[in-house]
Amino acid sequence: MKSFTVHPMESINVHPMESIIVHPTMPNNNKDIKLHIAMFPWLAFGHMIPYLELAKLIAGKGHKISFISTPRNIDRLPPLRPKLSALITFVKLPLPQNPNLPEGAEATADLPEDQVPHLKNAYDCLAQPISQFLKSTNPDWLLFDFAPYWVPEIAQTLGIPTAFFSIVIATAVTFLGPTSPEIPADDRKLPEDYVVPPKWVPFPATVALRFFEVLRLYKRITGDETNVSDLYRFMETLRGCDLIAVRSCSEFEPEWLSLLRVIHGKPVLPVGLLSNTPKADDENETWRSIKDWLDRQNKNTVVYVAFGTEAMPSQEEATEIALGLEKSGSPFFWVLRTKHGDDAVKLPEGFEERNEGRGVVCRRWAPQVKILAHDSVGVFLSHSGWSSVVEALTFGRPLVLLPMSNDQGLNARYFGEKKVGYELRRNDQDGSFTSEAVAESLRMVMEKEEGRVYRDKAQELKPLFGDWKRQNAYVDKFLEYLKTHRGCKTT
């Protein structure tokens, strides 16, 4: 894994070949142009991994990538194939010290949710080293995330075009609000304003937050004296970028991609779904033991349960999920990520003993793509995170949706509209749900006639989500735009 470290107050000495210079005398033939693209994702693995997947697809076409993050995060990313390691340079920017952050905390996965604002404050202090890096390397484009809303101003000063690369669907981004002066401004002020579709959506839609979701996100919508809000970060990012790139495709959400162009008055390009497939050579003892258990189950009978790298069920939620799995009568494989120490959630007394052999509770990382690819999996109980949904539909797995935070509620509404997944019933005011609702939802989607629509839709979308030829075409179109609109750099 090739990398170099940039220290906040140091000048950067970069090998001449680390940046791509386009000379005026070079032929203007897009086919022969090789770009240098810098990427700067937010410090969450749910963001860094999609950025890295796109980086690998771009590098696979001969273009150079500078992937920028903090040292510990880069060291935790999956290794690259040797062919790609020559084209992807990992740039390590040490995270500025913050007295409110525990030692070694460089990603959201390292922190409880209430400490993530401190990580954003530390991340904002990377503005100077990012500016130094861009000035030294002069990339053709900078792809950046929602959090560094200050990036466009820096890049514009240096003459570097920028693209906001959204790892969430266009539907969720559109809900945030318009920046085009031709569209009436967002006047939402109260929590109740967010539980209905926005006024700038001109077609019938159910995409909105539920009341308990608004309350959970409200501080991130409004901000406070210690930090700007996530909504502000998103809107300044959308306002300042030259291009909006979205992890999506026109076949899945055409009307929302079109609306995103309208409300921001700038180009919007889907880059494809960035589907993942299991690697045949990626075998280890952990997977072999999981596969052995899955092999013993009947086809389409296993309930797979996972809530991503960061979403954690509360004690009450974990209890109802556990009892619901037990009541469903189906075999289950549950990847249970919980807090450590005294706050760690506990399963109901005797649960694991009663379900020994029928169910597995895995408290460590598990190879999700390999599990979803296994024929025994019949339904996926998920938090509605886009990456997890993409992985599920790549293998035609129907979904029961239990959104927990961030964009997940908006995703769940849209997936429900599309019959991609069934959203588990819960109380609108506090988000609570019962074990009976868990069991009934799982049985309905996996076994009953009324759930056939979800099973059929998952199978219908499988060819789209697993279409690598189509994915390749999306990346080609994206790169063609970047080549045509790159800044002219001279020595």
JSON list of C-alpha atoms in Angstrom, two decimals, residues 116-121 124 222-229 233:
[
{"chain": "A", "resi": 116, "resn": "VAL", "atom": "CA", "xyz": [-18.78, 12.76, 16.49]},
{"chain": "A", "resi": 117, "resn": "PRO", "atom": "CA", "xyz": [-19.15, 16.60, 16.46]},
{"chain": "A", "resi": 118, "resn": "HIS", "atom": "CA", "xyz": [-15.66, 16.79, 18.02]},
{"chain": "A", "resi": 119, "resn": "LEU", "atom": "CA", "xyz": [-14.36, 14.70, 15.12]},
{"chain": "A", "resi": 120, "resn": "LYS", "atom": "CA", "xyz": [-15.92, 17.18, 12.69]},
{"chain": "A", "resi": 121, "resn": "ASN", "atom": "CA", "xyz": [-14.20, 20.05, 14.48]},
{"chain": "A", "resi": 124, "resn": "ASP", "atom": "CA", "xyz": [-12.23, 21.16, 9.82]},
{"chain": "A", "resi": 222, "resn": "THR", "atom": "CA", "xyz": [-29.87, 22.91, 13.40]},
{"chain": "A", "resi": 223, "resn": "GLY", "atom": "CA", "xyz": [-26.31, 22.79, 14.76]},
{"chain": "A", "resi": 224, "resn": "ASP", "atom": "CA", "xyz": [-25.26, 24.58, 17.96]},
{"chain": "A", "resi": 225, "resn": "GLU", "atom": "CA", "xyz": [-22.66, 27.00, 19.26]},
{"chain": "A", "resi": 226, "resn": "THR", "atom": "CA", "xyz": [-19.90, 24.36, 19.09]},
{"chain": "A", "resi": 227, "resn": "ASN", "atom": "CA", "xyz": [-20.38, 23.18, 15.51]},
{"chain": "A", "resi": 228, "resn": "VAL", "atom": "CA", "xyz": [-22.10, 24.02, 12.25]},
{"chain": "A", "resi": 229, "resn": "SER", "atom": "CA", "xyz": [-24.94, 21.66, 11.38]},
{"chain": "A", "resi": 233, "resn": "ARG", "atom": "CA", "xyz": [-22.29, 21.42, 5.55]}
]
